[in-house]
Amino acid sequence: MNAGAIAAHSRTDVAVEVVAETGSTNADLLSRASTLEGPTLLVAEHQTAGRGRAGRSWLSAPGDSLTFSLAWHFDLPLQQLAGLPLAVGVALAGALAACGVQVQLKWPNDVLKDGGKLAGVLIETQASAGGIWAVIGIGINLRMPDELEERIGRSVAGAPWLAQMDRDALMAAILASLAAALSEFRQAGFGAFSARWNRLHAWQGRPVVILDNGAVLHDGIAAGVDDSGRLLLDCAEGRITVLAGDVSLRMRES
């Protein structure tokens, strides 16, 4: 992949870097956050120690996925970034739809295609003078070899159509969508995205359980998200809100 081509195609003010291999693009950008001069995209052709949410690993094979992180500075308090992973999901969905791939969203940070996980988002933050650096790590499966799916151990999705695209053009389209969404989020917060997220909600009106480290916290009907990015759950005792964190959403067994 070519950093200059990605930057030119995206038409953003984001600095673009491409490396052949690294452990974690998130870790790399977090270690440099204090020295970054502006928004920075780091793309890895291969990531050997990718991280997912709640300490999970993100497994990928060279050439079969798109792995990258985008560092973006916000002059907002940390609590106002609660809905950021969901806003990123909306931006990803829009970019992928423009490339011919329709997806849905699972709270709080997964992108689904045909029910399987196509992409995941991991956001890590670091305080800085005048605000917070958010490092937004994203992994998108393009092709999913059988042996890798076996190692992952759960249903995942690929997008062969995207794998046939020029990688620089694909990355540029995603970057442009993300940059526009992050600028909008900075100005208007997640409230500007909630209706769009709810239209893409994969499990709207479906029975689900909320798990925390394997323990059931709540059981109810998924009813979308509010303007803060909290999951709305209709339970026997009424509607409750669920905050993002080390919580997993699973279809309830019938």
PDB file of C-alpha atoms in Angstrom:
ATOM      1  CA  MET A   1       0.000   0.000   0.000  1.00  0.00           C
ATOM      2  CA  ASN A   2       1.130   3.531  -0.704  1.00  0.00           C
ATOM      3  CA  ALA A   3       0.774   6.335   1.848  1.00  0.00           C
ATOM      4  CA  GLY A   4       0.939   9.083  -0.771  1.00  0.00           C
ATOM      5  CA  ALA A   5      -1.812   7.522  -2.867  1.00  0.00           C
ATOM      6  CA  ILE A   6      -4.072   7.053   0.177  1.00  0.00           C
ATOM      7  CA  ALA A   7      -3.577  10.675   1.229  1.00  0.00           C
ATOM      8  CA  ALA A   8      -4.213  11.988  -2.285  1.00  0.00           C
ATOM      9  CA  HIS A   9      -7.356   9.907  -2.847  1.00  0.00           C
ATOM     10  CA  SER A  10      -8.836  10.701   0.578  1.00  0.00           C
ATOM     11  CA  ARG A  11      -8.476  14.486   0.223  1.00  0.00           C
ATOM     12  CA  THR A  12      -8.174  14.964   3.974  1.00  0.00           C
ATOM     13  CA  ASP A  13      -5.603  16.726   6.157  1.00  0.00           C
ATOM     14  CA  VAL A  14      -4.703  13.446   7.847  1.00  0.00           C
ATOM     15  CA  ALA A  15      -1.052  12.386   7.800  1.00  0.00           C
ATOM     16  CA  VAL A  16      -0.807   8.858   6.366  1.00  0.00           C
ATOM     17  CA  GLU A  17       1.828   6.244   7.186  1.00  0.00           C
ATOM     18  CA  VAL A  18       2.103   2.652   5.940  1.00  0.00           C
ATOM     19  CA  VAL A  19       4.321  -0.047   7.451  1.00  0.00           C
ATOM     20  CA  ALA A  20       4.865  -3.583   6.205  1.00  0.00           C
ATOM     21  CA  GLU A  21       4.460  -5.146   9.646  1.00  0.00           C
ATOM     22  CA  THR A  22       4.023  -4.158  13.263  1.00  0.00           C
ATOM     23  CA  GLY A  23       2.664  -5.598  16.463  1.00  0.00           C
ATOM     24  CA  SER A  24      -0.231  -3.201  17.019  1.00  0.00           C
ATOM     25  CA  THR A  25      -0.976   0.023  15.166  1.00  0.00           C
ATOM     26  CA  ASN A  26      -2.919   1.230  18.217  1.00  0.00           C
ATOM     27  CA  ALA A  27       0.056   0.666  20.502  1.00  0.00           C
ATOM     28  CA  ASP A  28       2.359   2.410  18.034  1.00  0.00           C
ATOM     29  CA  LEU A  29       0.230   5.549  17.809  1.00  0.00           C
ATOM     30  CA  LEU A  30      -0.466   5.647  21.555  1.00  0.00           C
ATOM     31  CA  SER A  31       3.274   5.618  22.228  1.00  0.00           C
ATOM     32  CA  ARG A  32       3.665   8.630  19.924  1.00  0.00           C
ATOM     33  CA  ALA A  33       0.529  10.563  20.894  1.00  0.00           C
ATOM     34  CA  SER A  34       2.412  13.308  22.741  1.00  0.00           C
ATOM     35  CA  THR A  35       4.497  14.062  19.628  1.00  0.00           C
ATOM     36  CA  LEU A  36       1.790  13.918  16.946  1.00  0.00           C
ATOM     37  CA  GLU A  37       1.194  17.220  15.170  1.00  0.00           C
ATOM     38  CA  GLY A  38      -2.289  16.356  13.910  1.00  0.00           C
ATOM     39  CA  PRO A  39      -4.592  13.516  12.860  1.00  0.00           C
ATOM     40  CA  THR A  40      -2.513  10.511  11.806  1.00  0.00           C
ATOM     41  CA  LEU A  41      -3.408   7.267  10.061  1.00  0.00           C
ATOM     42  CA  LEU A  42      -1.137   4.261  10.493  1.00  0.00           C
ATOM     43  CA  VAL A  43      -1.809   1.282   8.210  1.00  0.00           C
ATOM     44  CA  ALA A  44      -0.078  -2.067   8.682  1.00  0.00           C
ATOM     45  CA  GLU A  45       0.152  -4.540   5.830  1.00  0.00           C
ATOM     46  CA  HIS A  46       0.328  -7.173   8.576  1.00  0.00           C
ATOM     47  CA  GLN A  47      -0.370  -6.827  12.287  1.00  0.00           C
ATOM     48  CA  THR A  48       1.093  -9.535  14.493  1.00  0.00           C
ATOM     49  CA  ALA A  49      -0.352  -8.544  17.887  1.00  0.00           C
ATOM     50  CA  GLY A  50      -3.635  -6.859  17.062  1.00  0.00           C
ATOM     51  CA  ARG A  51      -5.898  -6.192  20.007  1.00  0.00           C
ATOM     52  CA  GLY A  52      -9.657  -6.369  20.307  1.00  0.00           C
ATOM     53  CA  ARG A  53     -12.023  -5.189  22.985  1.00  0.00           C
ATOM     54  CA  ALA A  54     -11.799  -6.539  26.562  1.00  0.00           C
ATOM     55  CA  GLY A  55      -8.239  -7.793  26.048  1.00  0.00           C
ATOM     56  CA  ARG A  56      -9.102 -10.128  23.180  1.00  0.00           C
ATOM     57  CA  SER A  57      -6.723 -10.688  20.260  1.00  0.00           C
ATOM     58  CA  TRP A  58      -7.529  -9.621  16.707  1.00  0.00           C
ATOM     59  CA  LEU A  59      -6.275 -12.352  14.401  1.00  0.00           C
ATOM     60  CA  SER A  60      -5.566 -11.623  10.744  1.00  0.00           C
ATOM     61  CA  ALA A  61      -3.580 -13.071   7.876  1.00  0.00           C
ATOM     62  CA  PRO A  62      -1.264 -10.997   5.641  1.00  0.00           C
ATOM     63  CA  GLY A  63      -3.158  -9.689   2.620  1.00  0.00           C
ATOM     64  CA  ASP A  64      -6.541 -10.914   3.838  1.00  0.00           C
ATOM     65  CA  SER A  65      -7.512  -7.962   6.016  1.00  0.00           C
ATOM     66  CA  LEU A  66      -7.216  -4.223   6.381  1.00  0.00           C
ATOM     67  CA  THR A  67      -5.697  -3.226   9.742  1.00  0.00           C
ATOM     68  CA  PHE A  68      -5.116   0.387  10.717  1.00  0.00           C
ATOM     69  CA  SER A  69      -5.410   2.995  13.449  1.00  0.00           C
ATOM     70  CA  LEU A  70      -6.379   6.644  13.261  1.00  0.00           C
ATOM     71  CA  ALA A  71      -5.232   9.083  15.950  1.00  0.00           C
ATOM     72  CA  TRP A  72      -7.573  12.052  16.381  1.00  0.00           C
ATOM     73  CA  HIS A  73      -7.436  14.853  18.939  1.00  0.00           C
ATOM     74  CA  PHE A  74     -10.586  15.950  20.748  1.00  0.00           C
ATOM     75  CA  ASP A  75     -10.925  19.032  22.938  1.00  0.00           C
ATOM     76  CA  LEU A  76     -13.696  17.279  24.867  1.00  0.00           C
ATOM     77  CA  PRO A  77     -13.922  15.644  28.294  1.00  0.00           C
ATOM     78  CA  LEU A  78     -13.543  11.876  28.268  1.00  0.00           C
ATOM     79  CA  GLN A  79     -17.175  11.194  29.175  1.00  0.00           C
ATOM     80  CA  GLN A  80     -18.324  12.910  25.982  1.00  0.00           C
ATOM     81  CA  LEU A  81     -16.458  10.304  23.921  1.00  0.00           C
ATOM     82  CA  ALA A  82     -18.677   7.451  25.152  1.00  0.00           C
ATOM     83  CA  GLY A  83     -20.548   7.205  21.843  1.00  0.00           C
ATOM     84  CA  LEU A  84     -17.437   7.454  19.669  1.00  0.00           C
ATOM     85  CA  PRO A  85     -17.141   3.711  18.824  1.00  0.00           C
ATOM     86  CA  LEU A  86     -20.739   3.747  17.582  1.00  0.00           C
ATOM     87  CA  ALA A  87     -20.163   6.865  15.473  1.00  0.00           C
ATOM     88  CA  VAL A  88     -17.123   5.143  13.950  1.00  0.00           C
ATOM     89  CA  GLY A  89     -19.350   2.154  13.133  1.00  0.00           C
ATOM     90  CA  VAL A  90     -21.765   4.436  11.289  1.00  0.00           C
ATOM     91  CA  ALA A  91     -18.867   5.938   9.307  1.00  0.00           C
ATOM     92  CA  LEU A  92     -17.532   2.488   8.421  1.00  0.00           C
ATOM     93  CA  ALA A  93     -20.974   1.314   7.330  1.00  0.00           C
ATOM     94  CA  GLY A  94     -21.351   4.332   5.067  1.00  0.00           C
ATOM     95  CA  ALA A  95     -17.946   3.836   3.462  1.00  0.00           C
ATOM     96  CA  LEU A  96     -18.520   0.121   2.900  1.00  0.00           C
ATOM     97  CA  ALA A  97     -21.994   0.721   1.447  1.00  0.00           C
ATOM     98  CA  ALA A  98     -20.480   3.193  -1.014  1.00  0.00           C
ATOM     99  CA  CYS A  99     -18.097   0.397  -2.040  1.00  0.00           C
ATOM    100  CA  GLY A 100     -20.999  -2.021  -2.596  1.00  0.00           C
ATOM    101  CA  VAL A 101     -20.986  -3.928   0.704  1.00  0.00           C
ATOM    102  CA  GLN A 102     -24.036  -3.616   2.960  1.00  0.00           C
ATOM    103  CA  VAL A 103     -23.449  -4.146   6.683  1.00  0.00           C
ATOM    104  CA  GLN A 104     -25.232  -3.849  10.006  1.00  0.00           C
ATOM    105  CA  LEU A 105     -24.005  -2.774  13.431  1.00  0.00           C
ATOM    106  CA  LYS A 106     -23.848  -4.614  16.744  1.00  0.00           C
ATOM    107  CA  TRP A 107     -23.518  -2.644  19.973  1.00  0.00           C
ATOM    108  CA  PRO A 108     -21.061  -1.366  20.912  1.00  0.00           C
ATOM    109  CA  ASN A 109     -18.310  -1.808  18.351  1.00  0.00           C
ATOM    110  CA  ASP A 110     -18.866  -4.554  15.760  1.00  0.00           C
ATOM    111  CA  VAL A 111     -19.698  -4.379  12.069  1.00  0.00           C
ATOM    112  CA  LEU A 112     -21.628  -7.419  10.806  1.00  0.00           C
ATOM    113  CA  LYS A 113     -22.174  -8.837   7.349  1.00  0.00           C
ATOM    114  CA  ASP A 114     -24.716 -11.635   6.913  1.00  0.00           C
ATOM    115  CA  GLY A 115     -24.667 -12.154  10.674  1.00  0.00           C
ATOM    116  CA  GLY A 116     -20.892 -12.660  10.948  1.00  0.00           C
ATOM    117  CA  LYS A 117     -18.335 -10.184  12.249  1.00  0.00           C
ATOM    118  CA  LEU A 118     -16.731  -8.290   9.370  1.00  0.00           C
ATOM    119  CA  ALA A 119     -14.963  -5.554  11.308  1.00  0.00           C
ATOM    120  CA  GLY A 120     -14.233  -4.455  14.852  1.00  0.00           C
ATOM    121  CA  VAL A 121     -13.339  -1.160  16.487  1.00  0.00           C
ATOM    122  CA  LEU A 122     -11.055  -0.605  19.492  1.00  0.00           C
ATOM    123  CA  ILE A 123     -10.654   2.932  20.815  1.00  0.00           C
ATOM    124  CA  GLU A 124      -7.966   3.805  23.339  1.00  0.00           C
ATOM    125  CA  THR A 125      -7.347   7.268  24.739  1.00  0.00           C
ATOM    126  CA  GLN A 126      -4.520   9.329  26.141  1.00  0.00           C
ATOM    127  CA  ALA A 127      -4.850  12.661  27.903  1.00  0.00           C
ATOM    128  CA  SER A 128      -2.934  15.571  26.419  1.00  0.00           C
ATOM    129  CA  ALA A 129      -2.627  19.308  26.816  1.00  0.00           C
ATOM    130  CA  GLY A 130      -5.970  20.764  25.843  1.00  0.00           C
ATOM    131  CA  GLY A 131      -7.872  17.513  25.436  1.00  0.00           C
ATOM    132  CA  ILE A 132      -7.613  13.835  24.598  1.00  0.00           C
ATOM    133  CA  TRP A 133      -6.033  11.793  21.848  1.00  0.00           C
ATOM    134  CA  ALA A 134      -8.331   8.995  20.716  1.00  0.00           C
ATOM    135  CA  VAL A 135      -6.598   6.196  18.853  1.00  0.00           C
ATOM    136  CA  ILE A 136      -9.196   4.351  16.803  1.00  0.00           C
ATOM    137  CA  GLY A 137      -8.075   0.877  15.810  1.00  0.00           C
ATOM    138  CA  ILE A 138     -10.007  -0.929  13.095  1.00  0.00           C
ATOM    139  CA  GLY A 139      -9.673  -4.368  11.566  1.00  0.00           C
ATOM    140  CA  ILE A 140     -11.707  -5.358   8.509  1.00  0.00           C
ATOM    141  CA  ASN A 141     -11.802  -8.920   7.175  1.00  0.00           C
ATOM    142  CA  LEU A 142     -11.496  -8.990   3.397  1.00  0.00           C
ATOM    143  CA  ARG A 143     -10.994 -12.706   2.917  1.00  0.00           C
ATOM    144  CA  MET A 144     -11.429 -15.286   5.641  1.00  0.00           C
ATOM    145  CA  PRO A 145      -9.326 -18.442   5.130  1.00  0.00           C
ATOM    146  CA  ASP A 146     -10.832 -21.541   6.724  1.00  0.00           C
ATOM    147  CA  GLU A 147      -7.791 -22.120   8.939  1.00  0.00           C
ATOM    148  CA  LEU A 148      -7.982 -18.586  10.352  1.00  0.00           C
ATOM    149  CA  GLU A 149     -11.710 -18.889  11.049  1.00  0.00           C
ATOM    150  CA  GLU A 150     -10.938 -22.118  12.891  1.00  0.00           C
ATOM    151  CA  ARG A 151      -8.389 -20.301  15.066  1.00  0.00           C
ATOM    152  CA  ILE A 152     -10.846 -17.482  15.786  1.00  0.00           C
ATOM    153  CA  GLY A 153     -13.435 -20.033  16.862  1.00  0.00           C
ATOM    154  CA  ARG A 154     -16.605 -18.109  16.050  1.00  0.00           C
ATOM    155  CA  SER A 155     -18.644 -16.948  13.080  1.00  0.00           C
ATOM    156  CA  VAL A 156     -16.835 -14.274  11.090  1.00  0.00           C
ATOM    157  CA  ALA A 157     -17.449 -12.717   7.702  1.00  0.00           C
ATOM    158  CA  GLY A 158     -15.334 -11.726   4.742  1.00  0.00           C
ATOM    159  CA  ALA A 159     -15.923  -9.303   1.891  1.00  0.00           C
ATOM    160  CA  PRO A 160     -14.324 -10.760  -1.257  1.00  0.00           C
ATOM    161  CA  TRP A 161     -15.637  -7.836  -3.298  1.00  0.00           C
ATOM    162  CA  LEU A 162     -13.551  -5.438  -1.200  1.00  0.00           C
ATOM    163  CA  ALA A 163     -10.535  -7.726  -1.554  1.00  0.00           C
ATOM    164  CA  GLN A 164     -10.673  -7.162  -5.316  1.00  0.00           C
ATOM    165  CA  MET A 165     -10.558  -3.380  -4.953  1.00  0.00           C
ATOM    166  CA  ASP A 166      -7.417  -1.290  -5.134  1.00  0.00           C
ATOM    167  CA  ARG A 167      -6.273  -1.226  -1.491  1.00  0.00           C
ATOM    168  CA  ASP A 168      -5.181   2.404  -1.581  1.00  0.00           C
ATOM    169  CA  ALA A 169      -8.538   3.535  -2.997  1.00  0.00           C
ATOM    170  CA  LEU A 170     -10.414   1.430  -0.434  1.00  0.00           C
ATOM    171  CA  MET A 171      -8.386   2.791   2.462  1.00  0.00           C
ATOM    172  CA  ALA A 172      -8.815   6.345   1.165  1.00  0.00           C
ATOM    173  CA  ALA A 173     -12.604   5.974   0.965  1.00  0.00           C
ATOM    174  CA  ILE A 174     -12.721   4.700   4.541  1.00  0.00           C
ATOM    175  CA  LEU A 175     -10.400   7.455   5.756  1.00  0.00           C
ATOM    176  CA  ALA A 176     -12.499  10.167   4.110  1.00  0.00           C
ATOM    177  CA  SER A 177     -15.656   8.805   5.745  1.00  0.00           C
ATOM    178  CA  LEU A 178     -13.985   8.548   9.149  1.00  0.00           C
ATOM    179  CA  ALA A 179     -12.511  12.052   8.979  1.00  0.00           C
ATOM    180  CA  ALA A 180     -15.898  13.557   8.124  1.00  0.00           C
ATOM    181  CA  ALA A 181     -17.605  11.603  10.918  1.00  0.00           C
ATOM    182  CA  LEU A 182     -15.009  12.536  13.544  1.00  0.00           C
ATOM    183  CA  SER A 183     -15.307  16.213  12.653  1.00  0.00           C
ATOM    184  CA  GLU A 184     -19.086  15.922  12.994  1.00  0.00           C
ATOM    185  CA  PHE A 185     -18.757  14.077  16.294  1.00  0.00           C
ATOM    186  CA  ARG A 186     -16.454  16.777  17.645  1.00  0.00           C
ATOM    187  CA  GLN A 187     -19.094  19.409  16.880  1.00  0.00           C
ATOM    188  CA  ALA A 188     -22.357  17.615  17.634  1.00  0.00           C
ATOM    189  CA  GLY A 189     -21.584  14.486  19.665  1.00  0.00           C
ATOM    190  CA  PHE A 190     -23.193  11.088  19.179  1.00  0.00           C
ATOM    191  CA  GLY A 191     -26.683  12.586  19.060  1.00  0.00           C
ATOM    192  CA  ALA A 192     -25.988  13.416  15.410  1.00  0.00           C
ATOM    193  CA  PHE A 193     -25.418   9.694  14.696  1.00  0.00           C
ATOM    194  CA  SER A 194     -27.954   7.858  16.864  1.00  0.00           C
ATOM    195  CA  ALA A 195     -30.769   7.690  14.268  1.00  0.00           C
ATOM    196  CA  ARG A 196     -28.365   6.389  11.627  1.00  0.00           C
ATOM    197  CA  TRP A 197     -26.966   3.812  14.044  1.00  0.00           C
ATOM    198  CA  ASN A 198     -30.458   2.599  14.931  1.00  0.00           C
ATOM    199  CA  ARG A 199     -31.324   2.120  11.258  1.00  0.00           C
ATOM    200  CA  LEU A 200     -28.310  -0.193  10.989  1.00  0.00           C
ATOM    201  CA  HIS A 201     -28.914  -2.043  14.264  1.00  0.00           C
ATOM    202  CA  ALA A 202     -28.555  -5.761  13.521  1.00  0.00           C
ATOM    203  CA  TRP A 203     -30.579  -6.987  16.489  1.00  0.00           C
ATOM    204  CA  GLN A 204     -33.292  -4.365  16.761  1.00  0.00           C
ATOM    205  CA  GLY A 205     -36.342  -5.909  18.465  1.00  0.00           C
ATOM    206  CA  ARG A 206     -34.536  -9.209  19.102  1.00  0.00           C
ATOM    207  CA  PRO A 207     -34.229 -10.984  22.485  1.00  0.00           C
ATOM    208  CA  VAL A 208     -30.705 -10.666  23.878  1.00  0.00           C
ATOM    209  CA  VAL A 209     -28.747 -11.089  27.072  1.00  0.00           C
ATOM    210  CA  ILE A 210     -26.031  -8.773  28.331  1.00  0.00           C
ATOM    211  CA  LEU A 211     -23.014 -10.639  29.675  1.00  0.00           C
ATOM    212  CA  ASP A 212     -20.101  -9.469  31.780  1.00  0.00           C
ATOM    213  CA  ASN A 213     -17.275 -12.004  32.078  1.00  0.00           C
ATOM    214  CA  GLY A 214     -19.763 -14.760  31.313  1.00  0.00           C
ATOM    215  CA  ALA A 215     -22.319 -13.694  33.913  1.00  0.00           C
ATOM    216  CA  VAL A 216     -25.765 -12.558  32.769  1.00  0.00           C
ATOM    217  CA  LEU A 217     -26.411  -8.966  33.808  1.00  0.00           C
ATOM    218  CA  HIS A 218     -29.620  -8.266  31.898  1.00  0.00           C
ATOM    219  CA  ASP A 219     -32.107 -10.096  29.687  1.00  0.00           C
ATOM    220  CA  GLY A 220     -34.538  -8.308  27.389  1.00  0.00           C
ATOM    221  CA  ILE A 221     -35.370  -6.965  23.948  1.00  0.00           C
ATOM    222  CA  ALA A 222     -32.774  -4.803  22.176  1.00  0.00           C
ATOM    223  CA  ALA A 223     -34.354  -1.424  21.401  1.00  0.00           C
ATOM    224  CA  GLY A 224     -31.507   0.539  19.844  1.00  0.00           C
ATOM    225  CA  VAL A 225     -29.350   3.224  21.440  1.00  0.00           C
ATOM    226  CA  ASP A 226     -29.951   6.643  22.945  1.00  0.00           C
ATOM    227  CA  ASP A 227     -28.202   9.912  22.077  1.00  0.00           C
ATOM    228  CA  SER A 228     -25.345   9.055  24.447  1.00  0.00           C
ATOM    229  CA  GLY A 229     -24.664   5.691  22.829  1.00  0.00           C
ATOM    230  CA  ARG A 230     -26.156   3.623  25.645  1.00  0.00           C
ATOM    231  CA  LEU A 231     -27.981   0.441  24.654  1.00  0.00           C
ATOM    232  CA  LEU A 232     -31.710   0.515  25.308  1.00  0.00           C
ATOM    233  CA  LEU A 233     -33.041  -2.763  26.651  1.00  0.00           C
ATOM    234  CA  ASP A 234     -36.701  -3.539  27.286  1.00  0.00           C
ATOM    235  CA  CYS A 235     -36.748  -5.867  30.300  1.00  0.00           C
ATOM    236  CA  ALA A 236     -39.525  -7.311  32.417  1.00  0.00           C
ATOM    237  CA  GLU A 237     -39.112  -4.401  34.821  1.00  0.00           C
ATOM    238  CA  GLY A 238     -39.215  -1.799  32.031  1.00  0.00           C
ATOM    239  CA  ARG A 239     -36.706  -0.048  29.774  1.00  0.00           C
ATOM    240  CA  ILE A 240     -33.154   0.264  31.051  1.00  0.00           C
ATOM    241  CA  THR A 241     -29.950   1.697  29.587  1.00  0.00           C
ATOM    242  CA  VAL A 242     -26.677  -0.224  29.396  1.00  0.00           C
ATOM    243  CA  LEU A 243     -23.327   1.549  29.330  1.00  0.00           C
ATOM    244  CA  ALA A 244     -20.502   0.374  27.094  1.00  0.00           C
ATOM    245  CA  GLY A 245     -17.638  -1.422  28.803  1.00  0.00           C
ATOM    246  CA  ASP A 246     -16.569  -5.029  29.289  1.00  0.00           C
ATOM    247  CA  VAL A 247     -20.017  -6.189  28.271  1.00  0.00           C
ATOM    248  CA  SER A 248     -20.939  -8.554  25.450  1.00  0.00           C
ATOM    249  CA  LEU A 249     -24.183  -8.774  23.542  1.00  0.00           C
ATOM    250  CA  ARG A 250     -25.387 -12.239  22.542  1.00  0.00           C
ATOM    251  CA  MET A 251     -28.569 -13.601  21.004  1.00  0.00           C
ATOM    252  CA  ARG A 252     -30.630 -15.235  23.743  1.00  0.00           C
ATOM    253  CA  GLU A 253     -31.068 -18.968  23.326  1.00  0.00           C
ATOM    254  CA  SER A 254     -34.678 -19.981  22.631  1.00  0.00           C
TER     255      SER A 254
END
